[in-house]
PDB file of C-alpha atoms in Angstrom:
ATOM      1  CA  UNK A   1       0.000   0.000   0.000  1.00  0.00           C
ATOM      2  CA  UNK A   2       1.401   3.384  -0.912  1.00  0.00           C
ATOM      3  CA  UNK A   3       2.080   6.157   1.608  1.00  0.00           C
ATOM      4  CA  UNK A   4      -0.702   8.307   0.097  1.00  0.00           C
ATOM      5  CA  UNK A   5      -3.276   5.555   0.538  1.00  0.00           C
ATOM      6  CA  UNK A   6      -2.175   4.890   4.130  1.00  0.00           C
ATOM      7  CA  UNK A   7      -2.406   8.587   5.002  1.00  0.00           C
ATOM      8  CA  UNK A   8      -5.876   8.810   3.413  1.00  0.00           C
ATOM      9  CA  UNK A   9      -6.974   5.746   5.385  1.00  0.00           C
ATOM     10  CA  UNK A  10      -5.758   7.284   8.676  1.00  0.00           C
ATOM     11  CA  UNK A  11      -7.481  10.592   7.943  1.00  0.00           C
ATOM     12  CA  UNK A  12     -10.757   8.880   7.021  1.00  0.00           C
ATOM     13  CA  UNK A  13     -10.573   6.710  10.133  1.00  0.00           C
ATOM     14  CA  UNK A  14      -9.971   9.767  12.344  1.00  0.00           C
ATOM     15  CA  UNK A  15     -12.883  11.616  10.768  1.00  0.00           C
ATOM     16  CA  UNK A  16     -15.137   8.585  11.252  1.00  0.00           C
ATOM     17  CA  UNK A  17     -14.135   8.294  14.934  1.00  0.00           C
ATOM     18  CA  UNK A  18     -14.816  12.014  15.505  1.00  0.00           C
ATOM     19  CA  UNK A  19     -18.232  11.755  13.833  1.00  0.00           C
ATOM     20  CA  UNK A  20     -19.163   8.679  15.871  1.00  0.00           C
ATOM     21  CA  UNK A  21     -18.103  10.439  19.079  1.00  0.00           C
ATOM     22  CA  UNK A  22     -20.217  13.491  18.167  1.00  0.00           C
ATOM     23  CA  UNK A  23     -23.268  11.338  17.410  1.00  0.00           C
ATOM     24  CA  UNK A  24     -22.768   9.396  20.642  1.00  0.00           C
ATOM     25  CA  UNK A  25     -22.505  12.570  22.711  1.00  0.00           C
ATOM     26  CA  UNK A  26     -25.594  14.063  21.056  1.00  0.00           C
ATOM     27  CA  UNK A  27     -27.640  10.952  21.802  1.00  0.00           C
ATOM     28  CA  UNK A  28     -26.409  10.879  25.402  1.00  0.00           C
ATOM     29  CA  UNK A  29     -27.175  14.600  25.922  1.00  0.00           C
ATOM     30  CA  UNK A  30     -30.668  14.288  24.441  1.00  0.00           C
ATOM     31  CA  UNK A  31     -31.530  11.232  26.523  1.00  0.00           C
ATOM     32  CA  UNK A  32     -30.433  13.008  29.709  1.00  0.00           C
ATOM     33  CA  UNK A  33     -31.768  16.505  29.004  1.00  0.00           C
ATOM     34  CA  UNK A  34     -35.000  15.855  30.904  1.00  0.00           C
ATOM     35  CA  UNK A  35     -33.016  15.584  34.124  1.00  0.00           C
ATOM     36  CA  UNK A  36     -30.906  18.707  33.583  1.00  0.00           C
ATOM     37  CA  UNK A  37     -32.002  22.025  35.036  1.00  0.00           C
ATOM     38  CA  UNK A  38     -35.360  20.774  36.258  1.00  0.00           C
ATOM     39  CA  UNK A  39     -36.317  21.910  39.721  1.00  0.00           C
ATOM     40  CA  UNK A  40     -38.373  19.824  42.074  1.00  0.00           C
ATOM     41  CA  UNK A  41     -40.295  20.758  45.178  1.00  0.00           C
ATOM     42  CA  UNK A  42     -37.848  20.939  48.070  1.00  0.00           C
ATOM     43  CA  UNK A  43     -34.827  21.896  45.934  1.00  0.00           C
ATOM     44  CA  UNK A  44     -32.862  25.017  46.824  1.00  0.00           C
ATOM     45  CA  UNK A  45     -33.686  27.660  44.216  1.00  0.00           C
ATOM     46  CA  UNK A  46     -30.544  28.641  42.292  1.00  0.00           C
ATOM     47  CA  UNK A  47     -29.363  32.184  42.964  1.00  0.00           C
ATOM     48  CA  UNK A  48     -29.120  34.547  40.005  1.00  0.00           C
ATOM     49  CA  UNK A  49     -28.452  38.172  39.200  1.00  0.00           C
ATOM     50  CA  UNK A  50     -30.499  40.112  36.641  1.00  0.00           C
ATOM     51  CA  UNK A  51     -31.191  43.760  35.861  1.00  0.00           C
ATOM     52  CA  UNK A  52     -34.681  45.253  35.825  1.00  0.00           C
ATOM     53  CA  UNK A  53     -36.145  47.762  33.360  1.00  0.00           C
ATOM     54  CA  UNK A  54     -34.786  50.682  35.417  1.00  0.00           C
ATOM     55  CA  UNK A  55     -31.246  49.268  35.502  1.00  0.00           C
ATOM     56  CA  UNK A  56     -31.402  48.032  39.112  1.00  0.00           C
ATOM     57  CA  UNK A  57     -29.706  44.733  39.925  1.00  0.00           C
ATOM     58  CA  UNK A  58     -31.741  41.977  41.584  1.00  0.00           C
ATOM     59  CA  UNK A  59     -30.369  38.779  43.111  1.00  0.00           C
ATOM     60  CA  UNK A  60     -32.619  36.047  44.371  1.00  0.00           C
ATOM     61  CA  UNK A  61     -30.486  35.984  47.535  1.00  0.00           C
ATOM     62  CA  UNK A  62     -31.530  39.627  48.176  1.00  0.00           C
ATOM     63  CA  UNK A  63     -35.011  38.289  48.966  1.00  0.00           C
ATOM     64  CA  UNK A  64     -33.971  35.794  51.641  1.00  0.00           C
ATOM     65  CA  UNK A  65     -36.685  35.580  54.290  1.00  0.00           C
ATOM     66  CA  UNK A  66     -39.404  36.545  51.801  1.00  0.00           C
ATOM     67  CA  UNK A  67     -41.581  34.425  49.587  1.00  0.00           C
ATOM     68  CA  UNK A  68     -40.785  34.859  45.894  1.00  0.00           C
ATOM     69  CA  UNK A  69     -43.126  34.244  42.988  1.00  0.00           C
ATOM     70  CA  UNK A  70     -40.613  33.836  40.141  1.00  0.00           C
ATOM     71  CA  UNK A  71     -42.373  34.065  36.778  1.00  0.00           C
ATOM     72  CA  UNK A  72     -40.750  33.462  33.371  1.00  0.00           C
ATOM     73  CA  UNK A  73     -42.732  35.071  30.567  1.00  0.00           C
ATOM     74  CA  UNK A  74     -42.765  36.652  27.103  1.00  0.00           C
ATOM     75  CA  UNK A  75     -44.880  39.352  25.468  1.00  0.00           C
ATOM     76  CA  UNK A  76     -45.812  36.903  22.689  1.00  0.00           C
ATOM     77  CA  UNK A  77     -47.274  34.341  25.120  1.00  0.00           C
ATOM     78  CA  UNK A  78     -51.128  34.444  25.357  1.00  0.00           C
ATOM     79  CA  UNK A  79     -51.315  32.840  28.846  1.00  0.00           C
ATOM     80  CA  UNK A  80     -48.677  35.318  30.065  1.00  0.00           C
ATOM     81  CA  UNK A  81     -50.850  38.190  28.875  1.00  0.00           C
ATOM     82  CA  UNK A  82     -53.908  36.855  30.674  1.00  0.00           C
ATOM     83  CA  UNK A  83     -52.180  36.201  34.005  1.00  0.00           C
ATOM     84  CA  UNK A  84     -50.215  39.470  34.304  1.00  0.00           C
ATOM     85  CA  UNK A  85     -53.194  41.573  35.527  1.00  0.00           C
ATOM     86  CA  UNK A  86     -53.946  38.963  38.220  1.00  0.00           C
ATOM     87  CA  UNK A  87     -50.311  38.911  39.275  1.00  0.00           C
ATOM     88  CA  UNK A  88     -50.230  42.701  39.529  1.00  0.00           C
ATOM     89  CA  UNK A  89     -53.428  42.803  41.589  1.00  0.00           C
ATOM     90  CA  UNK A  90     -52.189  40.284  44.148  1.00  0.00           C
ATOM     91  CA  UNK A  91     -48.719  41.869  44.202  1.00  0.00           C
ATOM     92  CA  UNK A  92     -50.207  45.139  45.447  1.00  0.00           C
ATOM     93  CA  UNK A  93     -51.619  43.269  48.453  1.00  0.00           C
ATOM     94  CA  UNK A  94     -48.824  40.800  49.171  1.00  0.00           C
ATOM     95  CA  UNK A  95     -45.727  42.966  48.702  1.00  0.00           C
ATOM     96  CA  UNK A  96     -46.423  44.386  52.181  1.00  0.00           C
ATOM     97  CA  UNK A  97     -46.820  40.861  53.568  1.00  0.00           C
ATOM     98  CA  UNK A  98     -43.323  39.641  52.665  1.00  0.00           C
ATOM     99  CA  UNK A  99     -44.011  38.219  49.206  1.00  0.00           C
ATOM    100  CA  UNK A 100     -42.305  39.465  46.035  1.00  0.00           C
ATOM    101  CA  UNK A 101     -43.002  38.865  42.378  1.00  0.00           C
ATOM    102  CA  UNK A 102     -40.006  38.768  40.065  1.00  0.00           C
ATOM    103  CA  UNK A 103     -41.123  38.534  36.438  1.00  0.00           C
ATOM    104  CA  UNK A 104     -38.274  37.374  34.210  1.00  0.00           C
ATOM    105  CA  UNK A 105     -38.670  38.260  30.547  1.00  0.00           C
ATOM    106  CA  UNK A 106     -36.755  35.804  28.386  1.00  0.00           C
ATOM    107  CA  UNK A 107     -34.770  37.229  25.500  1.00  0.00           C
ATOM    108  CA  UNK A 108     -36.872  40.150  24.268  1.00  0.00           C
ATOM    109  CA  UNK A 109     -35.862  43.739  23.511  1.00  0.00           C
ATOM    110  CA  UNK A 110     -36.379  46.414  26.176  1.00  0.00           C
ATOM    111  CA  UNK A 111     -38.593  48.437  23.827  1.00  0.00           C
ATOM    112  CA  UNK A 112     -41.087  45.592  23.380  1.00  0.00           C
ATOM    113  CA  UNK A 113     -41.114  44.717  27.082  1.00  0.00           C
ATOM    114  CA  UNK A 114     -41.481  48.352  28.127  1.00  0.00           C
ATOM    115  CA  UNK A 115     -44.494  48.765  25.816  1.00  0.00           C
ATOM    116  CA  UNK A 116     -46.074  45.641  27.344  1.00  0.00           C
ATOM    117  CA  UNK A 117     -45.409  46.843  30.935  1.00  0.00           C
ATOM    118  CA  UNK A 118     -47.025  50.219  30.199  1.00  0.00           C
ATOM    119  CA  UNK A 119     -50.010  48.610  28.470  1.00  0.00           C
ATOM    120  CA  UNK A 120     -50.726  46.361  31.465  1.00  0.00           C
ATOM    121  CA  UNK A 121     -49.620  48.953  34.076  1.00  0.00           C
ATOM    122  CA  UNK A 122     -47.427  46.420  35.877  1.00  0.00           C
ATOM    123  CA  UNK A 123     -45.932  47.471  39.203  1.00  0.00           C
ATOM    124  CA  UNK A 124     -43.728  44.490  40.098  1.00  0.00           C
ATOM    125  CA  UNK A 125     -40.073  44.215  39.002  1.00  0.00           C
ATOM    126  CA  UNK A 126     -39.538  43.084  35.408  1.00  0.00           C
ATOM    127  CA  UNK A 127     -36.125  41.430  35.082  1.00  0.00           C
ATOM    128  CA  UNK A 128     -34.412  41.004  31.732  1.00  0.00           C
ATOM    129  CA  UNK A 129     -32.832  37.622  30.912  1.00  0.00           C
ATOM    130  CA  UNK A 130     -31.458  38.645  27.495  1.00  0.00           C
ATOM    131  CA  UNK A 131     -29.058  35.702  27.184  1.00  0.00           C
ATOM    132  CA  UNK A 132     -31.592  33.274  28.689  1.00  0.00           C
ATOM    133  CA  UNK A 133     -29.045  32.115  31.262  1.00  0.00           C
ATOM    134  CA  UNK A 134     -31.500  32.086  34.171  1.00  0.00           C
ATOM    135  CA  UNK A 135     -34.111  30.426  31.975  1.00  0.00           C
ATOM    136  CA  UNK A 136     -31.605  27.658  31.308  1.00  0.00           C
ATOM    137  CA  UNK A 137     -30.563  27.261  34.960  1.00  0.00           C
ATOM    138  CA  UNK A 138     -34.211  26.920  35.968  1.00  0.00           C
ATOM    139  CA  UNK A 139     -34.937  24.432  33.168  1.00  0.00           C
ATOM    140  CA  UNK A 140     -37.652  26.579  31.599  1.00  0.00           C
ATOM    141  CA  UNK A 141     -38.847  25.285  28.236  1.00  0.00           C
ATOM    142  CA  UNK A 142     -42.422  26.556  27.937  1.00  0.00           C
ATOM    143  CA  UNK A 143     -43.939  29.877  28.961  1.00  0.00           C
ATOM    144  CA  UNK A 144     -45.371  30.881  31.288  1.00  0.00           C
ATOM    145  CA  UNK A 145     -43.335  29.047  33.894  1.00  0.00           C
ATOM    146  CA  UNK A 146     -43.546  30.023  37.548  1.00  0.00           C
ATOM    147  CA  UNK A 147     -41.548  28.867  40.534  1.00  0.00           C
ATOM    148  CA  UNK A 148     -42.863  29.509  44.039  1.00  0.00           C
ATOM    149  CA  UNK A 149     -39.948  29.953  46.427  1.00  0.00           C
ATOM    150  CA  UNK A 150     -40.488  29.971  50.176  1.00  0.00           C
ATOM    151  CA  UNK A 151     -38.765  32.285  52.663  1.00  0.00           C
ATOM    152  CA  UNK A 152     -36.234  29.481  53.254  1.00  0.00           C
ATOM    153  CA  UNK A 153     -35.113  29.663  49.601  1.00  0.00           C
ATOM    154  CA  UNK A 154     -36.586  26.278  48.699  1.00  0.00           C
ATOM    155  CA  UNK A 155     -38.938  25.526  45.830  1.00  0.00           C
ATOM    156  CA  UNK A 156     -42.507  25.085  47.083  1.00  0.00           C
ATOM    157  CA  UNK A 157     -44.256  24.626  43.717  1.00  0.00           C
ATOM    158  CA  UNK A 158     -43.563  24.753  39.966  1.00  0.00           C
ATOM    159  CA  UNK A 159     -46.361  25.884  37.633  1.00  0.00           C
ATOM    160  CA  UNK A 160     -45.850  25.344  33.911  1.00  0.00           C
ATOM    161  CA  UNK A 161     -47.940  26.902  31.129  1.00  0.00           C
ATOM    162  CA  UNK A 162     -51.431  27.001  32.590  1.00  0.00           C
ATOM    163  CA  UNK A 163     -54.003  29.099  30.709  1.00  0.00           C
ATOM    164  CA  UNK A 164     -56.825  28.687  33.204  1.00  0.00           C
ATOM    165  CA  UNK A 165     -55.450  30.384  36.312  1.00  0.00           C
ATOM    166  CA  UNK A 166     -57.724  32.794  38.171  1.00  0.00           C
ATOM    167  CA  UNK A 167     -57.041  35.654  40.541  1.00  0.00           C
ATOM    168  CA  UNK A 168     -57.927  33.313  43.425  1.00  0.00           C
ATOM    169  CA  UNK A 169     -55.269  30.859  42.211  1.00  0.00           C
ATOM    170  CA  UNK A 170     -52.684  33.629  42.451  1.00  0.00           C
ATOM    171  CA  UNK A 171     -53.893  34.579  45.931  1.00  0.00           C
ATOM    172  CA  UNK A 172     -53.455  30.954  46.959  1.00  0.00           C
ATOM    173  CA  UNK A 173     -49.944  30.884  45.504  1.00  0.00           C
ATOM    174  CA  UNK A 174     -48.995  34.010  47.441  1.00  0.00           C
ATOM    175  CA  UNK A 175     -50.469  32.634  50.670  1.00  0.00           C
ATOM    176  CA  UNK A 176     -48.480  29.430  50.250  1.00  0.00           C
ATOM    177  CA  UNK A 177     -45.137  31.300  50.251  1.00  0.00           C
ATOM    178  CA  UNK A 178     -45.981  34.088  52.695  1.00  0.00           C
ATOM    179  CA  UNK A 179     -43.510  34.188  55.622  1.00  0.00           C
TER     180      UNK A 179
END
């Protein structure tokens, strides 16, 4: 066998091994993705740092001792639009009772989010997750996605994409995480 043919054989073999490794890793990652980033009741909520619409920095750890209703949302999400007025109504009552709402917008421009906030007259902090890092850490796939965090920093409940929530549901959520 000539040197050229041997070299070609080695290169083709190396490329084949690299491709097989990539396919194997992809299969492994996809089979295990359901277990990555998913929070369960009783887990410690991961700390994060995000900036709100006014440029203020918020860390989950800043709210230690308070209940936190952490809501991931988008302006394009119909259930998000329907639940925002309920969230704002209960926030006005519960913010003085030790419960905070942190609404995390995932990946949208400030202009679009600001227009939405003005339209719905929202009074709770709107945090911007432009790079979707917090969304990833919390394992959020579908919107809306809410995580109820107790004063101890542990997850009390996870609510994913429900279109039928009422104002009373939100009151119940706030009561369940009130200190």
